GROMACS .gro file of N, CA and C in nm:
model
  396
    1MET      N    1   5.689   6.777   3.958
    1MET     CA    2   5.749   6.648   3.984
    1MET      C    3   5.677   6.584   4.103
    2GLU      N    4   5.651   6.455   4.092
    2GLU     CA    5   5.591   6.379   4.202
    2GLU      C    6   5.683   6.384   4.323
    3LYS      N    7   5.624   6.393   4.440
    3LYS     CA    8   5.702   6.401   4.563
    3LYS      C    9   5.775   6.269   4.587
    4LYS      N   10   5.901   6.278   4.620
    4LYS     CA   11   5.988   6.162   4.638
    4LYS      C   12   6.036   6.152   4.782
    5VAL      N   13   6.084   6.032   4.816
    5VAL     CA   14   6.150   6.008   4.944
    5VAL      C   15   6.300   6.009   4.913
    6ILE      N   16   6.371   6.104   4.972
    6ILE     CA   17   6.510   6.129   4.934
    6ILE      C   18   6.600   6.123   5.057
    7LEU      N   19   6.703   6.039   5.047
    7LEU     CA   20   6.806   6.028   5.152
    7LEU      C   21   6.928   6.106   5.108
    8ILE      N   22   6.970   6.200   5.193
    8ILE     CA   23   7.089   6.281   5.165
    8ILE      C   24   7.192   6.253   5.272
    9THR      N   25   7.306   6.198   5.234
    9THR     CA   26   7.414   6.180   5.331
    9THR      C   27   7.493   6.310   5.339
   10GLY      N   28   7.554   6.331   5.455
   10GLY     CA   29   7.631   6.454   5.474
   10GLY      C   30   7.544   6.578   5.470
   11ALA      N   31   7.421   6.566   5.520
   11ALA     CA   32   7.326   6.677   5.512
   11ALA      C   33   7.358   6.791   5.608
   12SER      N   34   7.453   6.772   5.699
   12SER     CA   35   7.488   6.879   5.791
   12SER      C   36   7.600   6.967   5.736
   13GLY      N   37   7.658   6.930   5.625
   13GLY     CA   38   7.763   7.010   5.563
   13GLY      C   39   7.705   7.121   5.477
   14ALA      N   40   7.791   7.206   5.428
   14ALA     CA   41   7.748   7.323   5.351
   14ALA      C   42   7.664   7.285   5.230
   15LEU      N   43   7.714   7.196   5.147
   15LEU     CA   44   7.640   7.156   5.027
   15LEU      C   45   7.515   7.077   5.064
   16GLY      N   46   7.527   6.987   5.161
   16GLY     CA   47   7.413   6.907   5.204
   16GLY      C   48   7.298   6.993   5.253
   17LYS      N   49   7.329   7.098   5.329
   17LYS     CA   50   7.225   7.189   5.380
   17LYS      C   51   7.151   7.257   5.264
   18GLN      N   52   7.225   7.298   5.164
   18GLN     CA   53   7.163   7.367   5.050
   18GLN      C   54   7.075   7.272   4.969
   19ILE      N   55   7.124   7.150   4.947
   19ILE     CA   56   7.045   7.051   4.875
   19ILE      C   57   6.916   7.022   4.953
   20ALA      N   58   6.930   7.000   5.084
   20ALA     CA   59   6.814   6.970   5.169
   20ALA      C   60   6.714   7.085   5.169
   21ALA      N   61   6.760   7.207   5.181
   21ALA     CA   62   6.670   7.322   5.184
   21ALA      C   63   6.590   7.332   5.055
   22TYR      N   64   6.657   7.313   4.943
   22TYR     CA   65   6.586   7.319   4.815
   22TYR      C   66   6.483   7.207   4.803
   23LEU      N   67   6.522   7.084   4.832
   23LEU     CA   68   6.430   6.971   4.818
   23LEU      C   69   6.315   6.980   4.918
   24GLU      N   70   6.341   7.031   5.037
   24GLU     CA   71   6.233   7.051   5.135
   24GLU      C   72   6.134   7.155   5.084
   25SER      N   73   6.184   7.261   5.021
   25SER     CA   74   6.096   7.365   4.967
   25SER      C   75   6.007   7.311   4.855
   26GLN      N   76   6.049   7.200   4.795
   26GLN     CA   77   5.971   7.138   4.688
   26GLN      C   78   5.871   7.035   4.742
   27GLY      N   79   5.873   7.013   4.875
   27GLY     CA   80   5.776   6.926   4.938
   27GLY      C   81   5.812   6.779   4.945
   28HIS      N   82   5.935   6.745   4.915
   28HIS     CA   83   5.976   6.605   4.920
   28HIS      C   84   5.995   6.558   5.064
   29ALA      N   85   5.979   6.429   5.087
   29ALA     CA   86   6.011   6.369   5.216
   29ALA      C   87   6.161   6.348   5.219
   30LEU      N   88   6.225   6.394   5.325
   30LEU     CA   89   6.371   6.390   5.331
   30LEU      C   90   6.419   6.310   5.450
   31ILE      N   91   6.529   6.241   5.429
   31ILE     CA   92   6.605   6.178   5.535
   31ILE      C   93   6.740   6.246   5.533
   32LEU      N   94   6.770   6.317   5.641
   32LEU     CA   95   6.894   6.395   5.648
   32LEU      C   96   6.993   6.323   5.738
   33HIS      N   97   7.096   6.270   5.678
   33HIS     CA   98   7.200   6.199   5.752
   33HIS      C   99   7.303   6.298   5.805
   34TYR      N  100   7.349   6.270   5.925
   34TYR     CA  101   7.460   6.345   5.982
   34TYR      C  102   7.546   6.250   6.064
   35PHE      N  103   7.665   6.295   6.097
   35PHE     CA  104   7.754   6.214   6.181
   35PHE      C  105   7.785   6.287   6.311
   36GLN      N  106   7.851   6.401   6.304
   36GLN     CA  107   7.894   6.472   6.424
   36GLN      C  108   7.811   6.595   6.457
   37HIS      N  109   7.744   6.652   6.361
   37HIS     CA  110   7.672   6.777   6.381
   37HIS      C  111   7.522   6.753   6.364
   38PRO      N  112   7.451   6.732   6.475
   38PRO     CA  113   7.308   6.700   6.467
   38PRO      C  114   7.227   6.803   6.388
   39ILE      N  115   7.126   6.753   6.322
   39ILE     CA  116   7.034   6.836   6.244
   39ILE      C  117   6.898   6.829   6.313
   40ARG      N  118   6.832   6.941   6.320
   40ARG     CA  119   6.698   6.947   6.378
   40ARG      C  120   6.599   6.994   6.271
   41SER      N  121   6.480   6.937   6.275
   41SER     CA  122   6.375   6.982   6.184
   41SER      C  123   6.240   6.962   6.250
   42GLU      N  124   6.153   7.058   6.234
   42GLU     CA  125   6.016   7.050   6.284
   42GLU      C  126   5.922   6.995   6.177
   43ASN      N  127   5.971   6.979   6.057
   43ASN     CA  128   5.890   6.932   5.945
   43ASN      C  129   5.862   6.782   5.962
   44PRO      N  130   5.735   6.739   5.965
   44PRO     CA  131   5.704   6.597   5.981
   44PRO      C  132   5.748   6.511   5.862
   45ASN      N  133   5.776   6.575   5.749
   45ASN     CA  134   5.825   6.502   5.632
   45ASN      C  135   5.976   6.491   5.628
   46VAL      N  136   6.042   6.533   5.735
   46VAL     CA  137   6.188   6.528   5.742
   46VAL      C  138   6.228   6.441   5.861
   47MET      N  139   6.311   6.343   5.830
   47MET     CA  140   6.369   6.254   5.932
   47MET      C  141   6.518   6.285   5.939
   48THR      N  142   6.570   6.308   6.059
   48THR     CA  143   6.714   6.325   6.074
   48THR      C  144   6.769   6.200   6.141
   49ILE      N  145   6.887   6.160   6.098
   49ILE     CA  146   6.941   6.034   6.149
   49ILE      C  147   7.094   6.039   6.152
   50ALA      N  148   7.148   5.994   6.265
   50ALA     CA  149   7.294   5.985   6.280
   50ALA      C  150   7.340   5.847   6.234
   51CYS      N  151   7.454   5.844   6.169
   51CYS     CA  152   7.509   5.717   6.123
   51CYS      C  153   7.657   5.735   6.095
   52ASP      N  154   7.736   5.639   6.136
   52ASP     CA  155   7.879   5.638   6.104
   52ASP      C  156   7.895   5.561   5.974
   53LEU      N  157   7.923   5.633   5.868
   53LEU     CA  158   7.933   5.573   5.735
   53LEU      C  159   8.055   5.484   5.716
   54ARG      N  160   8.135   5.471   5.820
   54ARG     CA  161   8.248   5.377   5.813
   54ARG      C  162   8.206   5.237   5.856
   55ILE      N  163   8.082   5.225   5.906
   55ILE     CA  164   8.037   5.097   5.961
   55ILE      C  165   7.918   5.045   5.880
   56PRO      N  166   7.938   4.942   5.799
   56PRO     CA  167   7.829   4.891   5.714
   56PRO      C  168   7.702   4.854   5.789
   57SER      N  169   7.714   4.798   5.909
   57SER     CA  170   7.593   4.759   5.984
   57SER      C  171   7.511   4.882   6.024
   58GLU      N  172   7.577   4.995   6.052
   58GLU     CA  173   7.504   5.118   6.084
   58GLU      C  174   7.431   5.172   5.961
   59MET      N  175   7.495   5.161   5.846
   59MET     CA  176   7.430   5.205   5.722
   59MET      C  177   7.307   5.120   5.694
   60GLU      N  178   7.320   4.991   5.713
   60GLU     CA  179   7.208   4.900   5.690
   60GLU      C  180   7.093   4.932   5.785
   61GLU      N  181   7.125   4.959   5.911
   61GLU     CA  182   7.022   4.994   6.009
   61GLU      C  183   6.956   5.126   5.973
   62MET      N  184   7.032   5.222   5.925
   62MET     CA  185   6.976   5.350   5.882
   62MET      C  186   6.875   5.327   5.770
   63ILE      N  187   6.911   5.248   5.672
   63ILE     CA  188   6.821   5.220   5.560
   63ILE      C  189   6.695   5.150   5.611
   64ASN      N  190   6.710   5.054   5.702
   64ASN     CA  191   6.595   4.983   5.758
   64ASN      C  192   6.501   5.080   5.829
   65GLN      N  193   6.555   5.175   5.905
   65GLN     CA  194   6.471   5.273   5.975
   65GLN      C  195   6.395   5.361   5.877
   66VAL      N  196   6.461   5.398   5.769
   66VAL     CA  197   6.396   5.482   5.668
   66VAL      C  198   6.281   5.405   5.602
   67ILE      N  199   6.306   5.280   5.565
   67ILE     CA  200   6.203   5.198   5.501
   67ILE      C  201   6.085   5.180   5.596
   68LEU      N  202   6.113   5.158   5.725
   68LEU     CA  203   6.004   5.144   5.822
   68LEU      C  204   5.917   5.270   5.828
   69ARG      N  205   5.980   5.386   5.823
   69ARG     CA  206   5.904   5.512   5.835
   69ARG      C  207   5.836   5.553   5.706
   70PHE      N  208   5.908   5.545   5.592
   70PHE     CA  209   5.855   5.598   5.467
   70PHE      C  210   5.811   5.491   5.367
   71GLY      N  211   5.851   5.366   5.390
   71GLY     CA  212   5.811   5.258   5.302
   71GLY      C  213   5.897   5.239   5.179
   72ARG      N  214   5.981   5.335   5.150
   72ARG     CA  215   6.065   5.326   5.030
   72ARG      C  216   6.171   5.436   5.033
   73ILE      N  217   6.266   5.426   4.943
   73ILE     CA  218   6.362   5.532   4.915
   73ILE      C  219   6.364   5.548   4.764
   74ASP      N  220   6.330   5.668   4.718
   74ASP     CA  221   6.327   5.694   4.574
   74ASP      C  222   6.461   5.744   4.522
   75VAL      N  223   6.527   5.826   4.604
   75VAL     CA  224   6.652   5.889   4.561
   75VAL      C  225   6.752   5.883   4.675
   76LEU      N  226   6.873   5.840   4.641
   76LEU     CA  227   6.986   5.842   4.734
   76LEU      C  228   7.085   5.944   4.681
   77ILE      N  229   7.117   6.042   4.764
   77ILE     CA  230   7.219   6.140   4.727
   77ILE      C  231   7.339   6.115   4.818
   78ASN      N  232   7.441   6.053   4.762
   78ASN     CA  233   7.566   6.026   4.834
   78ASN      C  234   7.649   6.154   4.831
   79ASN      N  235   7.629   6.236   4.933
   79ASN     CA  236   7.693   6.366   4.940
   79ASN      C  237   7.805   6.370   5.045
   80ALA      N  238   7.802   6.280   5.143
   80ALA     CA  239   7.903   6.282   5.249
   80ALA      C  240   8.041   6.258   5.190
   81GLY      N  241   8.137   6.329   5.243
   81GLY     CA  242   8.274   6.310   5.199
   81GLY      C  243   8.370   6.378   5.295
   82ILE      N  244   8.490   6.324   5.298
   82ILE     CA  245   8.593   6.386   5.381
   82ILE      C  246   8.718   6.405   5.297
   83SER      N  247   8.800   6.496   5.342
   83SER     CA  248   8.928   6.519   5.277
   83SER      C  249   9.033   6.535   5.385
   84LYS      N  250   9.116   6.439   5.398
   84LYS     CA  251   9.228   6.446   5.493
   84LYS      C  252   9.349   6.487   5.408
   85SER      N  253   9.342   6.608   5.358
   85SER     CA  254   9.440   6.657   5.261
   85SER      C  255   9.582   6.654   5.317
   86ASN      N  256   9.666   6.597   5.238
   86ASN     CA  257   9.807   6.591   5.269
   86ASN      C  258   9.878   6.539   5.145
   87VAL      N  259  10.005   6.562   5.136
   87VAL     CA  260  10.080   6.501   5.027
   87VAL      C  261  10.089   6.352   5.054
   88ALA      N  262  10.095   6.274   4.949
   88ALA     CA  263  10.086   6.128   4.960
   88ALA      C  264  10.185   6.070   5.061
   89TRP      N  265  10.305   6.118   5.061
   89TRP     CA  266  10.406   6.057   5.148
   89TRP      C  267  10.390   6.095   5.294
   90LYS      N  268  10.298   6.191   5.323
   90LYS     CA  269  10.270   6.228   5.462
   90LYS      C  270  10.135   6.175   5.510
   91THR      N  271  10.057   6.115   5.422
   91THR     CA  272   9.925   6.063   5.459
   91THR      C  273   9.942   5.936   5.541
   92THR      N  274   9.876   5.933   5.656
   92THR     CA  275   9.884   5.814   5.741
   92THR      C  276   9.791   5.705   5.687
   93ALA      N  277   9.818   5.584   5.726
   93ALA     CA  278   9.733   5.472   5.685
   93ALA      C  279   9.590   5.492   5.736
   94GLU      N  280   9.575   5.541   5.858
   94GLU     CA  281   9.442   5.564   5.915
   94GLU      C  282   9.366   5.671   5.838
   95ALA      N  283   9.432   5.780   5.802
   95ALA     CA  284   9.367   5.885   5.724
   95ALA      C  285   9.323   5.831   5.588
   96TRP      N  286   9.407   5.751   5.526
   96TRP     CA  287   9.373   5.689   5.398
   96TRP      C  288   9.251   5.598   5.412
   97ARG      N  289   9.250   5.513   5.514
   97ARG     CA  290   9.138   5.420   5.536
   97ARG      C  291   9.007   5.496   5.557
   98GLN      N  292   9.010   5.600   5.641
   98GLN     CA  293   8.888   5.677   5.667
   98GLN      C  294   8.837   5.745   5.540
   99THR      N  295   8.928   5.801   5.463
   99THR     CA  296   8.888   5.866   5.338
   99THR      C  297   8.823   5.767   5.243
  100MET      N  298   8.881   5.650   5.229
  100MET     CA  299   8.824   5.548   5.141
  100MET      C  300   8.690   5.496   5.194
  101GLN      N  301   8.679   5.481   5.325
  101GLN     CA  302   8.553   5.433   5.384
  101GLN      C  303   8.439   5.530   5.358
  102ILE      N  304   8.463   5.658   5.377
  102ILE     CA  305   8.357   5.758   5.361
  102ILE      C  306   8.332   5.789   5.214
  103ASN      N  307   8.437   5.808   5.136
  103ASN     CA  308   8.423   5.856   4.999
  103ASN      C  309   8.395   5.747   4.897
  104LEU      N  310   8.434   5.623   4.925
  104LEU     CA  311   8.414   5.515   4.827
  104LEU      C  312   8.328   5.401   4.881
  105ASP      N  313   8.362   5.349   4.998
  105ASP     CA  314   8.288   5.234   5.051
  105ASP      C  315   8.143   5.272   5.082
  106ALA      N  316   8.121   5.382   5.152
  106ALA     CA  317   7.986   5.420   5.194
  106ALA      C  318   7.890   5.436   5.075
  107PRO      N  319   7.928   5.508   4.969
  107PRO     CA  320   7.835   5.517   4.856
  107PRO      C  321   7.803   5.380   4.795
  108PHE      N  322   7.903   5.292   4.790
  108PHE     CA  323   7.879   5.158   4.736
  108PHE      C  324   7.781   5.082   4.824
  109PHE      N  325   7.808   5.075   4.956
  109PHE     CA  326   7.722   4.997   5.045
  109PHE      C  327   7.582   5.058   5.058
  110LEU      N  328   7.572   5.190   5.060
  110LEU     CA  329   7.440   5.251   5.065
  110LEU      C  330   7.362   5.224   4.937
  111SER      N  331   7.428   5.234   4.824
  111SER     CA  332   7.361   5.203   4.697
  111SER      C  333   7.313   5.059   4.697
  112GLN      N  334   7.399   4.971   4.740
  112GLN     CA  335   7.364   4.829   4.749
  112GLN      C  336   7.241   4.808   4.839
  113ALA      N  337   7.233   4.884   4.948
  113ALA     CA  338   7.123   4.869   5.043
  113ALA      C  339   6.991   4.926   4.992
  114VAL      N  340   6.994   5.033   4.911
  114VAL     CA  341   6.869   5.094   4.865
  114VAL      C  342   6.815   5.035   4.735
  115ILE      N  343   6.899   4.970   4.659
  115ILE     CA  344   6.855   4.917   4.530
  115ILE      C  345   6.737   4.820   4.542
  116PRO      N  346   6.734   4.730   4.641
  116PRO     CA  347   6.616   4.642   4.649
  116PRO      C  348   6.483   4.719   4.662
  117SER      N  349   6.481   4.825   4.742
  117SER     CA  350   6.360   4.907   4.756
  117SER      C  351   6.328   4.975   4.623
  118MET      N  352   6.428   5.027   4.557
  118MET     CA  353   6.407   5.094   4.429
  118MET      C  354   6.352   4.996   4.325
  119ARG      N  355   6.409   4.878   4.321
  119ARG     CA  356   6.361   4.777   4.227
  119ARG      C  357   6.217   4.736   4.258
  120ALA      N  358   6.185   4.721   4.386
  120ALA     CA  359   6.049   4.681   4.426
  120ALA      C  360   5.946   4.786   4.387
  121HIS      N  361   5.986   4.913   4.383
  121HIS     CA  362   5.895   5.021   4.348
  121HIS      C  363   5.914   5.069   4.204
  122ALA      N  364   5.998   4.997   4.129
  122ALA     CA  365   6.022   5.026   3.987
  122ALA      C  366   6.063   5.171   3.961
  123PHE      N  367   6.137   5.228   4.058
  123PHE     CA  368   6.190   5.363   4.040
  123PHE      C  369   6.305   5.383   4.135
  124GLY      N  370   6.404   5.454   4.091
  124GLY     CA  371   6.514   5.490   4.180
  124GLY      C  372   6.619   5.572   4.108
  125ARG      N  373   6.682   5.658   4.184
  125ARG     CA  374   6.793   5.739   4.133
  125ARG      C  375   6.900   5.742   4.242
  126ILE      N  376   7.025   5.727   4.200
  126ILE     CA  377   7.138   5.737   4.291
  126ILE      C  378   7.229   5.845   4.235
  127ILE      N  379   7.257   5.945   4.317
  127ILE     CA  380   7.340   6.058   4.277
  127ILE      C  381   7.463   6.060   4.365
  128ASN      N  382   7.580   6.056   4.305
  128ASN     CA  383   7.706   6.059   4.378
  128ASN      C  384   7.772   6.196   4.356
  129ILE      N  385   7.806   6.260   4.466
  129ILE     CA  386   7.866   6.394   4.461
  129ILE      C  387   8.007   6.385   4.518
  130THR      N  388   8.100   6.449   4.449
  130THR     CA  389   8.237   6.457   4.500
  130THR      C  390   8.283   6.602   4.493
  131SER      N  391   8.389   6.630   4.564
  131SER     CA  392   8.447   6.765   4.560
  131SER      C  393   8.597   6.755   4.583
  132VAL      N  394   8.659   6.866   4.596
  132VAL     CA  395   8.803   6.882   4.617
  132VAL      C  396   8.882   6.833   4.503
   0.00000   0.00000   0.00000
């Protein structure tokens, strides 16, 4: 497979780390997103970047930084997710908002932000991962 530029959100989590390790072993250029747990890499083909996925302007800036460095994004893996598990009648409004921002809004806004690059390069894949 031709080497791709791949953005993985939630790359500091258990599943994100495994996805990143496999794709790095295949020689792809990776952008590893994290929020609270910094990621380090000595690989020049790996960019690590912090971003609060609850804030659309931060997501847009993250995409802009990636485009500046790599020129394109071929694959977006929307892997970040949170679970503020509770029974519905005990879930706070804030917990609900955060869950929706990370699990639904972020994949939408990130997809929206990468599609122009994908269209310009006549290639793109968006992969959405959920759990729980």
